[in-house]
Short mmCIF file of C-alpha atoms in Angstrom, two decimals:
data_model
loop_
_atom_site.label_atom_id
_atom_site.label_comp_id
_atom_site.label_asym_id
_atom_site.label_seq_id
_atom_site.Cartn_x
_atom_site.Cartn_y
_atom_site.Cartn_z
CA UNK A 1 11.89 7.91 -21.84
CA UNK A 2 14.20 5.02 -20.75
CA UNK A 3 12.65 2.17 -20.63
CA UNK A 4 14.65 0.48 -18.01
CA UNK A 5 14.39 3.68 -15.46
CA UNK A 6 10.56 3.08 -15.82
CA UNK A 7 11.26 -0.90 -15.16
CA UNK A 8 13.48 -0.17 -12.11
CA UNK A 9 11.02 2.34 -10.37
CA UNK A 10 7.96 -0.66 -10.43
CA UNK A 11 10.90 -2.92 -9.50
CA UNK A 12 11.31 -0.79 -6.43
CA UNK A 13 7.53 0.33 -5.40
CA UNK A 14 5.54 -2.96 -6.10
CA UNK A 15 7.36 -5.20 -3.68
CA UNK A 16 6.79 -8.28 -1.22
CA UNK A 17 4.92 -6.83 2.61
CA UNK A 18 3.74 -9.17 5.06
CA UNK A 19 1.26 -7.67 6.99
CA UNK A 20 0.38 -3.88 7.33
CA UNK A 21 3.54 -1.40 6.26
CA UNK A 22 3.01 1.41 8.59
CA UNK A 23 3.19 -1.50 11.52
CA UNK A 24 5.85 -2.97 9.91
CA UNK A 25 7.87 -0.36 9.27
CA UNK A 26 7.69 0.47 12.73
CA UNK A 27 8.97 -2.96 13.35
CA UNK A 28 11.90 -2.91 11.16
CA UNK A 29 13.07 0.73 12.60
CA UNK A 30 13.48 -1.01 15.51
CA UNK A 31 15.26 -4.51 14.19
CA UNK A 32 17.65 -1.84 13.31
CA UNK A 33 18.11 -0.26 16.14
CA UNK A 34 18.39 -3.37 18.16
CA UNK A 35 21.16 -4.74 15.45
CA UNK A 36 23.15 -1.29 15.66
CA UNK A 37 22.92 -1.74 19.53
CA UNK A 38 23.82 -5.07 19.31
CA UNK A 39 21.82 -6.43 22.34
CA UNK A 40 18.31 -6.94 23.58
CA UNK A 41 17.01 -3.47 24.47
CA UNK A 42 15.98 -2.66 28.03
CA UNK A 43 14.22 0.16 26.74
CA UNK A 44 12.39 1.57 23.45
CA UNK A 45 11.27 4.71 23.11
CA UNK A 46 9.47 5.39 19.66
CA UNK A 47 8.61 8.60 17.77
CA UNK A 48 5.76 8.50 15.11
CA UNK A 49 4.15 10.93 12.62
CA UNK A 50 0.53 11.45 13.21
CA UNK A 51 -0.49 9.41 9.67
CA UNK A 52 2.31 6.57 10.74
CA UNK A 53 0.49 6.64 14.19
CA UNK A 54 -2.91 6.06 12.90
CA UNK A 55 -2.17 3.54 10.37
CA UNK A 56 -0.63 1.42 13.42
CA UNK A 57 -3.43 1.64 15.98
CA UNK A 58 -6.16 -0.87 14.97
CA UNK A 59 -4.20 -3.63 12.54
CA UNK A 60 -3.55 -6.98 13.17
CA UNK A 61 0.07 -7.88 13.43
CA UNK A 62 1.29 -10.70 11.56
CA UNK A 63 1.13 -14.10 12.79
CA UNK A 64 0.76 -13.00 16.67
CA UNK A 65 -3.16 -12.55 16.99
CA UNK A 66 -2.44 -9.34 18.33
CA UNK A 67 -3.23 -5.70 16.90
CA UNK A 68 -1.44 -2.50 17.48
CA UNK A 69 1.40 -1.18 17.59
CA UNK A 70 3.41 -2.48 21.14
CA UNK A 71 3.63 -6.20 19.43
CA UNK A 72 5.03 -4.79 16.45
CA UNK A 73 7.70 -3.20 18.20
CA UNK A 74 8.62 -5.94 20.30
CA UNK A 75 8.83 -8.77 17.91
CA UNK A 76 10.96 -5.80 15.65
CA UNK A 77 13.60 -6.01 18.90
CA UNK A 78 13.02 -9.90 19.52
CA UNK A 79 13.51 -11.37 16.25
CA UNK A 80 13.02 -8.88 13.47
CA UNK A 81 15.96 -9.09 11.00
CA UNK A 82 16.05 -5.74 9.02
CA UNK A 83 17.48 -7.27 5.99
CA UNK A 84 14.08 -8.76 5.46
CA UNK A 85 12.71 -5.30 4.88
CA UNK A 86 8.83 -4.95 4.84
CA UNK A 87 9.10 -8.55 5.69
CA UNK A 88 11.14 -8.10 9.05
CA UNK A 89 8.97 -10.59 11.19
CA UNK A 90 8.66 -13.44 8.57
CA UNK A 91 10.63 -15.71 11.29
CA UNK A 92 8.17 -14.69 14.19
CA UNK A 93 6.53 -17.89 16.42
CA UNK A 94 4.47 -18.50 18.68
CA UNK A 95 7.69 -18.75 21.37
CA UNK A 96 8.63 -15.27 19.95
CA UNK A 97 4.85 -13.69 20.56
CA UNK A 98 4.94 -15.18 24.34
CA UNK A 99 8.05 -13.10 24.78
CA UNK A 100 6.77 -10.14 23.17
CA UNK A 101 3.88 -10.29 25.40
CA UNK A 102 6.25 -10.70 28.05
CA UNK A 103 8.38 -7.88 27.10
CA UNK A 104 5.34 -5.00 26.60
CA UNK A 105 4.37 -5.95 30.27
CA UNK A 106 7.74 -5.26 31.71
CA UNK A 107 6.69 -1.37 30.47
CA UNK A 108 9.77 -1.42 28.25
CA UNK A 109 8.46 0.24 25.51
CA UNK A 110 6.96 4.19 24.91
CA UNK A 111 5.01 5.66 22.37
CA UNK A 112 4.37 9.02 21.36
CA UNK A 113 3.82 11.35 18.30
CA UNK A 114 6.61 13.41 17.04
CA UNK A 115 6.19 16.85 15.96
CA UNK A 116 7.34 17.06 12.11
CA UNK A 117 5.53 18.02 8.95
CA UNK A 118 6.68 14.76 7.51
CA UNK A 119 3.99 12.42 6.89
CA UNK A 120 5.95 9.57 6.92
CA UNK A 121 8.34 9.68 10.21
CA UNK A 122 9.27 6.83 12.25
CA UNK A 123 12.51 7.65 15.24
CA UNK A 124 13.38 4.66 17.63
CA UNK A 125 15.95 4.79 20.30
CA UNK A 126 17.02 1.64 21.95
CA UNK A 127 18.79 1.62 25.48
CA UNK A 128 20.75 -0.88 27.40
CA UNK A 129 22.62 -0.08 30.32
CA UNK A 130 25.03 3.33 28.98
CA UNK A 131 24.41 1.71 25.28
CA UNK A 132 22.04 4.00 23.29
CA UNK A 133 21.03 3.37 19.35
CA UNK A 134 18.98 5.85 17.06
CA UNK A 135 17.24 4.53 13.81
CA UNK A 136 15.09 7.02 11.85
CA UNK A 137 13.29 5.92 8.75
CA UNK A 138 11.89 8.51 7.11
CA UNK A 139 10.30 9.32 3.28
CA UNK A 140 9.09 5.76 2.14
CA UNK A 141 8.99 2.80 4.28
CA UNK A 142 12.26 1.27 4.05
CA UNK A 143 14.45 4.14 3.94
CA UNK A 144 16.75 4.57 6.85
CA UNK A 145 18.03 8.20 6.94
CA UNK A 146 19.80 8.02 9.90
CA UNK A 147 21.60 5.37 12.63
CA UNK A 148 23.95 6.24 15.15
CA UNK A 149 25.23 3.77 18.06
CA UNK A 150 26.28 5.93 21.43
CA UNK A 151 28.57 8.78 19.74
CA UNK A 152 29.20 7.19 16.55
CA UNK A 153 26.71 7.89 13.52
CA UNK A 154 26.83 5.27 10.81
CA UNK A 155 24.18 6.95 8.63
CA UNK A 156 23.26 10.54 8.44
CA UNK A 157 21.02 11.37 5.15
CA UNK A 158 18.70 14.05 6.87
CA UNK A 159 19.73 16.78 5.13
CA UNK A 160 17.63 14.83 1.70
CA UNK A 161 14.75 14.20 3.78
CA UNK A 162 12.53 16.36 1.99
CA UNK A 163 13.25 14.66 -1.50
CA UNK A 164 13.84 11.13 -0.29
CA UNK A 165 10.49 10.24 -1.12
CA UNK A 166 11.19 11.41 -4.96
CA UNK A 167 14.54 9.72 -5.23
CA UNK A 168 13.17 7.03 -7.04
CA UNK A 169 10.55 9.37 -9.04
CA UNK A 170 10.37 9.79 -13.14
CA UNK A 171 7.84 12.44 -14.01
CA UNK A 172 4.95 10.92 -15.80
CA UNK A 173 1.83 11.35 -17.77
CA UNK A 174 -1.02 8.83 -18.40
CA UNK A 175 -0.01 8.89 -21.94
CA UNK A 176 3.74 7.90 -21.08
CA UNK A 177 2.20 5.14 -18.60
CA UNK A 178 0.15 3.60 -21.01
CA UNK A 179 2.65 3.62 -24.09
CA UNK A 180 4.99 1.95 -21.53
CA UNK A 181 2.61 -0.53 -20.86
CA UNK A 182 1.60 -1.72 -24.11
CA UNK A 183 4.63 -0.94 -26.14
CA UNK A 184 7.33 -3.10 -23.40
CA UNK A 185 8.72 -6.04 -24.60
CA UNK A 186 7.03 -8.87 -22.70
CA UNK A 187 9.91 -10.51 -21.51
CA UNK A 188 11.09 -7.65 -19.82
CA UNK A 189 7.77 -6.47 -17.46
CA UNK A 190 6.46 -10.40 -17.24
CA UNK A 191 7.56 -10.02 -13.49
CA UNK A 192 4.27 -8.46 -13.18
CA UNK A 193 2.64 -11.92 -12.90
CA UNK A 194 4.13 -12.20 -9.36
CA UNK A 195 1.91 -9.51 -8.26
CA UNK A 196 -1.24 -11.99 -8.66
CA UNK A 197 0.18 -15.16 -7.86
CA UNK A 198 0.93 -13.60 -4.65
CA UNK A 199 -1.77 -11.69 -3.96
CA UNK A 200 -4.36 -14.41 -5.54
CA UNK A 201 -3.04 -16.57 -2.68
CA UNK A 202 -3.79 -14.13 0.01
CA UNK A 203 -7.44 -14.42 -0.86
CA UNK A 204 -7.60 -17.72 -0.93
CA UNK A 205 -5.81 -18.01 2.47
CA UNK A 206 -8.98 -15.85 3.60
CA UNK A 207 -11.54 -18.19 1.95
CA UNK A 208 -10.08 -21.20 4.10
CA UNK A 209 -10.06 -18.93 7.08
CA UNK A 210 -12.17 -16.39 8.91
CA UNK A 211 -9.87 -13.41 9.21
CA UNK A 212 -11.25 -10.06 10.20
CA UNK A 213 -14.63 -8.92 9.26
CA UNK A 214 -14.60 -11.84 6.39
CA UNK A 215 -16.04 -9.62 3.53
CA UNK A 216 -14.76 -11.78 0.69
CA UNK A 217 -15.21 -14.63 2.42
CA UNK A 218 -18.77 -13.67 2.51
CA UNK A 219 -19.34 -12.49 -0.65
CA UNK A 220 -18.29 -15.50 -2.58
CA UNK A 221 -20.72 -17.54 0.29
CA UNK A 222 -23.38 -15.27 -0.48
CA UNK A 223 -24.09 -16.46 -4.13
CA UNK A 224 -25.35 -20.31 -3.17
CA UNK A 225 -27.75 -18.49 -0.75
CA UNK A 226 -31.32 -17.93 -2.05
CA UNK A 227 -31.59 -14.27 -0.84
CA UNK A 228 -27.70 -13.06 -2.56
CA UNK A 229 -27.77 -10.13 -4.56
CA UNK A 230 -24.37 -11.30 -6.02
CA UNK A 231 -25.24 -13.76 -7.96
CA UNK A 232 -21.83 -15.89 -9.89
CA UNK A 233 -20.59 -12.96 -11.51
CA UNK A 234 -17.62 -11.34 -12.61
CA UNK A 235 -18.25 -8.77 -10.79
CA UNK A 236 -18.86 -10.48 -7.65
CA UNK A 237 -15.69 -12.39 -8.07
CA UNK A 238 -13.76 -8.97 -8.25
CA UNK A 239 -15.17 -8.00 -5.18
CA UNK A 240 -15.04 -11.20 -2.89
CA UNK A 241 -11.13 -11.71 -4.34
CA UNK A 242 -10.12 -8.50 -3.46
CA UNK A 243 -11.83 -8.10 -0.48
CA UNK A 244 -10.70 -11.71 0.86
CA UNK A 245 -6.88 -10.44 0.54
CA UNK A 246 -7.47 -7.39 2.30
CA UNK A 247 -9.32 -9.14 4.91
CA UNK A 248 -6.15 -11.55 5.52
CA UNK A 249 -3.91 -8.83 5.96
CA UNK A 250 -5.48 -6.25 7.59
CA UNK A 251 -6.51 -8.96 10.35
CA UNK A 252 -2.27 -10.08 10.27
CA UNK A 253 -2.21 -13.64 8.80
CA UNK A 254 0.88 -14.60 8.58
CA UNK A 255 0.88 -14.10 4.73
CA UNK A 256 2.53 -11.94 2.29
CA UNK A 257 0.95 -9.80 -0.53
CA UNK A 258 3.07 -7.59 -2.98
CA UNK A 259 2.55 -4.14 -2.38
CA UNK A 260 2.54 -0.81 -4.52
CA UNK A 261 4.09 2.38 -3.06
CA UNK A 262 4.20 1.56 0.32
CA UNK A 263 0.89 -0.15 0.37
CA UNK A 264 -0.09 -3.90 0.60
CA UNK A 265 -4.04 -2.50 0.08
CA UNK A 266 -2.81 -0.69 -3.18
CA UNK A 267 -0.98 -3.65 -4.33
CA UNK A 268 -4.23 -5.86 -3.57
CA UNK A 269 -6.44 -3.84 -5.63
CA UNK A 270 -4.04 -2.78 -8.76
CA UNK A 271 -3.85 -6.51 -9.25
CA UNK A 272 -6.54 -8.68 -8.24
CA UNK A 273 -9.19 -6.92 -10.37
CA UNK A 274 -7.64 -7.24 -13.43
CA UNK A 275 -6.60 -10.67 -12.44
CA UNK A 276 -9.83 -12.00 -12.00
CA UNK A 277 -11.45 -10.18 -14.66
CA UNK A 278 -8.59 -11.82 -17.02
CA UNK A 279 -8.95 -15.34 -15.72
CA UNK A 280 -13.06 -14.88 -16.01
CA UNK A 281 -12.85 -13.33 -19.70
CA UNK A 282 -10.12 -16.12 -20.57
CA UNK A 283 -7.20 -13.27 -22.03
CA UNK A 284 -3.83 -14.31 -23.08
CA UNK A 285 -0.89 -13.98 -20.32
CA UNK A 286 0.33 -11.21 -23.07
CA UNK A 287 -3.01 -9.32 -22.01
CA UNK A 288 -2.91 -9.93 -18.97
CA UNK A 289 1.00 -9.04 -18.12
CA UNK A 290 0.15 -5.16 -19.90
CA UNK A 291 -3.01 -4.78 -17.94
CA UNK A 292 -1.09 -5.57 -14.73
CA UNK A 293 1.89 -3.42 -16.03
CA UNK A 294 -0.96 -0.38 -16.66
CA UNK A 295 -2.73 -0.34 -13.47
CA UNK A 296 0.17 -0.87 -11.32
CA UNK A 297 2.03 2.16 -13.24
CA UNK A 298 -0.89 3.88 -12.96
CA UNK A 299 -0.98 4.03 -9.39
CA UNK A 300 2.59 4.39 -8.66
CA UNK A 301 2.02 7.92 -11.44
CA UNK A 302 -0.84 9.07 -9.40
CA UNK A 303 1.06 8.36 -5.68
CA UNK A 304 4.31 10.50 -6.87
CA UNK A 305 2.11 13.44 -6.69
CA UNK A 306 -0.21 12.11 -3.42
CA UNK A 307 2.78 11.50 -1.27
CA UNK A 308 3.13 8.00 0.52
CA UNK A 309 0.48 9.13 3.53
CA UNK A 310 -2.28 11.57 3.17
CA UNK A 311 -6.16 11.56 4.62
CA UNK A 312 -7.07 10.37 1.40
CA UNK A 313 -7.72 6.69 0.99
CA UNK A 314 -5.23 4.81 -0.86
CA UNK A 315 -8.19 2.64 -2.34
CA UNK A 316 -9.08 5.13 -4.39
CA UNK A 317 -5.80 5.52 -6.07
CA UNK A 318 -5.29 1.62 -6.46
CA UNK A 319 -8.64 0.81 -8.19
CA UNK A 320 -8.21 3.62 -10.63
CA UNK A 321 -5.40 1.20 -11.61
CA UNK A 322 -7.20 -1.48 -12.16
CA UNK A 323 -9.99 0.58 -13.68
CA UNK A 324 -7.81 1.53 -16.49
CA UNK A 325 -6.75 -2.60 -16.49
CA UNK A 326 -10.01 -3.59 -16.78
CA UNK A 327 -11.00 -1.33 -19.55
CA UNK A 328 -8.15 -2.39 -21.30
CA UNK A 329 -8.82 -5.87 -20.93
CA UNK A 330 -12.74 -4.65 -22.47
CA UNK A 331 -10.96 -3.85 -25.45
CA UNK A 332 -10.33 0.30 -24.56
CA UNK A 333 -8.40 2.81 -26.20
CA UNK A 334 -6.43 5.09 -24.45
CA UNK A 335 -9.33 7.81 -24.65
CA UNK A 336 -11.72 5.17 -23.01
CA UNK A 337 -8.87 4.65 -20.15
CA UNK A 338 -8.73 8.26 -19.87
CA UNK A 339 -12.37 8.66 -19.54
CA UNK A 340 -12.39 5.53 -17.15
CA UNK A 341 -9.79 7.69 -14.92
CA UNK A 342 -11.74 10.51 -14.90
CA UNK A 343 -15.07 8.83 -13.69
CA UNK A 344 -13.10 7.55 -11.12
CA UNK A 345 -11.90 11.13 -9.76
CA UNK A 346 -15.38 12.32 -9.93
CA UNK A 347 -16.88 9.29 -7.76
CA UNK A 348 -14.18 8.56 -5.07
CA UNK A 349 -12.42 11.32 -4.21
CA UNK A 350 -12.51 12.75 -0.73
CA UNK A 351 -12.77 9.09 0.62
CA UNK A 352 -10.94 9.35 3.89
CA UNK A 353 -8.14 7.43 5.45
CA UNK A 354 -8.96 6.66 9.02
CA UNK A 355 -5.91 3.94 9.58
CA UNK A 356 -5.69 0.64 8.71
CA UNK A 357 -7.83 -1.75 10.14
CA UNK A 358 -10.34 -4.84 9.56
CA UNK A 359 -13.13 -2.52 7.86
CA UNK A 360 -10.66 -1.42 4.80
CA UNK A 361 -11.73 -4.41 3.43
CA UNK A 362 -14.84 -2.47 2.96
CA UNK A 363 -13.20 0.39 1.38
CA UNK A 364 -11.60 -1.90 -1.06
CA UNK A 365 -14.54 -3.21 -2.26
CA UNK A 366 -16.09 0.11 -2.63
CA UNK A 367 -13.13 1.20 -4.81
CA UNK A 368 -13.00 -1.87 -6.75
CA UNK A 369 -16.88 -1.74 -7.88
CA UNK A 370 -16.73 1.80 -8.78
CA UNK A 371 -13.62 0.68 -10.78
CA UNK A 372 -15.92 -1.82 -12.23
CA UNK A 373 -18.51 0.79 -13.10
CA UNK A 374 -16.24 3.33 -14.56
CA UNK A 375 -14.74 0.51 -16.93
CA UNK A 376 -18.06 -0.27 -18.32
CA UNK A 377 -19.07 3.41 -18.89
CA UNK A 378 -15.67 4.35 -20.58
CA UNK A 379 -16.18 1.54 -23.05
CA UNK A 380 -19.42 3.12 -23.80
CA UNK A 381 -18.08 6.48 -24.17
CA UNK A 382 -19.57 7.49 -21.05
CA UNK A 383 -17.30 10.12 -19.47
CA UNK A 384 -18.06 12.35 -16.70
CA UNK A 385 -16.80 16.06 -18.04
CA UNK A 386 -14.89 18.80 -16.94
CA UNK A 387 -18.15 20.91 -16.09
CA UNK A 388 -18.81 18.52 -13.40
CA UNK A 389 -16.72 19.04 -10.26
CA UNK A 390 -13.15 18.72 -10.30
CA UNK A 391 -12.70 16.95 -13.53
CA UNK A 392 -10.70 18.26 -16.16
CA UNK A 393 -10.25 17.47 -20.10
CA UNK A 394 -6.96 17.09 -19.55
CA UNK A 395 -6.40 13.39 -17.88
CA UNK A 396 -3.07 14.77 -16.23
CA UNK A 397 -4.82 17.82 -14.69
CA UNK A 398 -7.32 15.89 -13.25
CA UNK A 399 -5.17 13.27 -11.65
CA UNK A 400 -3.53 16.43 -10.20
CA UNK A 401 -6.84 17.89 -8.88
CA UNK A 402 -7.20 14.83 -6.75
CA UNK A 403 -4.00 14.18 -5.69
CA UNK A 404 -4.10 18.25 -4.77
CA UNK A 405 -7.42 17.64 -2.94
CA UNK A 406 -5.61 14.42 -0.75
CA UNK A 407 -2.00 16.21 0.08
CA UNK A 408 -3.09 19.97 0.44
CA UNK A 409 -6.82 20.52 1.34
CA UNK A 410 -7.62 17.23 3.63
CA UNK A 411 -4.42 18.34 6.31
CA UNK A 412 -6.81 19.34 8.53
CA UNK A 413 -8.92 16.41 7.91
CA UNK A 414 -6.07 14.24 8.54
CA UNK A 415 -5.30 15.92 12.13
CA UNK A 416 -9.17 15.59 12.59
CA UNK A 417 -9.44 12.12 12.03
CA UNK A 418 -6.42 11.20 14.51
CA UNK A 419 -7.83 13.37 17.07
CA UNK A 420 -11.13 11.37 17.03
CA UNK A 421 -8.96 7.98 16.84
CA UNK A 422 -6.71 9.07 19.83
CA UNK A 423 -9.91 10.65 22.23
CA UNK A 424 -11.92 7.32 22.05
#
């Protein structure tokens, strides 16, 4: 397989998000449709998809104190630039959130959810006097598949809708992803050490602050205390890292993390597992960069089959990642990553996905100590089999079984889960 096709599809899924994407793509949908209509907006009416709406409702929106989705959308008309992309209000202050607050009490904006079967759906029309502009982004995060400014359209790509999402795909196996990752020249995937510089920082921006439920923050406390059950582990470091950075975003301090497929939580925990559990164990940068490359590759295999949005949560995806990272950072073969995947699918799957909030921090942890646990058992041989459940001897087969389970037999879970979010 080409090597460079393989570099330019992590090149264009693990990228630079400040704050949570579904929020944030909102927010850029509109930059654009403000910069197509080339004035403030005296009106925005948005359209969401049921999984875009519920990963909006309860986050904290960068660097405003605010959560939900009407802040978002005004600081997006306000100030969002949309060549910043997933980082669209990196120039917000605290002049700009006064005016946003401003702006969602003047009733300017509307919210509701659009009927489509596309999990990933976000249509804003801005209006200003007889002036009317359309964005739609639709697929993945960033990709704008259509504008149009009164009678004019500048971008119509609706017709690829349905495969947008795959543009960027190369079909996969776990044995291609992990030749890839060991057999790479270094020079050419050591990019992959921006992923934990990054996302390292996050969590230490959490440790010096209290942001949302302050899981990592609290974990790493915990082991001076006489009472901890942590203790100055590894282990415990994996978990009050990861945790801390997914506390800072989810509560929308105003810093970035790099994200993987879409996801700033995915990002979090494909690399700050391994990172810490490199650091702790003192491996080369050599190990370290192919452990990165692995998990993140990994995860990026197993979401080309999951889709962007499903009810199943993206933690579990991410820290099978970084359980194949860790293992081999233990010293694995491939058959011991293999068997670390598989424990994974037989532990976490069916963990649902209700929106993006403080308490994912609590997910992330979950994911990242079964990750733990499924490293350790692989590297003694320890691998649950294909009599149990939906594992299958075949690695690929039972990635597909749970990425089956998450896009095909949760839909009705999904629509569940928002109609309890939307009824409270």
């Amino acid at each position: 397989m080409d090597r460079q096709k393989i570099i330019k599809l992590i090149k264009s899924e693990v990228i630079p998000a400040v704050g949570c994407t579904e929020p944030i793509a909102v927010s850029l949908c509109v930059a654009k449709a403000t910069e197509t209509l080339g004035k403030i907006p005296e009106k925005i009416q948005v359209h969401l998809s049921p999984n875009i709406l519920k990963n909006a409702m309860g986050v904290g929106i960068p660097g405003t104190g605010m959560i939900g989705l009407p802040i978002a959308i005004a600081l997006g008309a306000l100030i969002g630039k949309s060549e910043y992309q997933l980082e669209v209000l990196k120039d917000s202050t605290p002049q700009a959130v006064e005016a946003g607050k401003k702006y969602i009490a003047e009733n300017r904006i509307a919210i509701d959810v659009k009927d489509t079967q596309e999990m990933l759906y976000i249509e804003v029309h801005c209006t200003a006097g007889n002036d009317k502009a359309t964005a739609v982004i639709s697929g993945s995060h960033t990709n704008f598949t259509y504008v149009q400014i009164n009678d004019k359209v500048l971008i119509d790509k609706r017709s690829n809708t349905n495969t947008t999402e795959q543009s960027h795909e190369i079909p996969l196996t776990m044995r291609q992803v992990y030749d890839f990752a060991m057999e790479t020249p270094l020079d050419e995937i050591r990019f992959i050490l921006e992923t934990a510089r990054v996302n390292k920082d996050a969590a230490r921006h959490s440790f010096q602050n209290t942001c949302g439920h302050a899981l990592g923050k609290i974990i790493a406390e915990a082991k001076s205390e006489p009472q901890s059950v942590f203790g100055d582990t590894t282990f415990s470091k994996i978990l009050s890292y990861t945790s801390a950075a997914c506390d800072a975003r989810m509560a929308g301090a105003m810093v970035p993390v790099i994200s993987n497929s879409g996801s700033g939580n995915q990002g979090i925990s494909a690399t700050i597992p391994v990172l810490v559990y490199a650091e702790d164990k003192q491996k080369t940068e050599a190990e370290l960069i192919r452990a990165l490359t692995l998990s993140h590759l990994t995860v990026i295999y197993i979401k080309q089959s999951l889709g962007r949005l499903s009810a199943l949560c993206g933690c579990v995806v991410a820290a099978t990642g970084s359980s194949c990272g860790i293992t081999y950072l233990m010293g694995g073969s491939y058959e011991q990553i293999t068997y670390a995947v598989k424990n994974m699918v037989a532990n976490l799957t069916g963990m649902i996905c209700d929106g993006a909030k403080p308490s994912c921090s609590l997910k992330v942890a979950s994911g990242v100590s079964t990750a733990v646990m499924s490293a350790v058992l692989a590297m003694k041989n320890q691998c649950v089999t294909s009599l149990e459940g939906i594992v299958d001897n075949d690695v690929d087969k039972c990635i597909h079984n749970l990425t089956l389970i998450g896009s095909k037999g949760m839909q009705e879970t999904d629509k569940l889960i928002l109609d309890i979010m939307t009824s409270k």
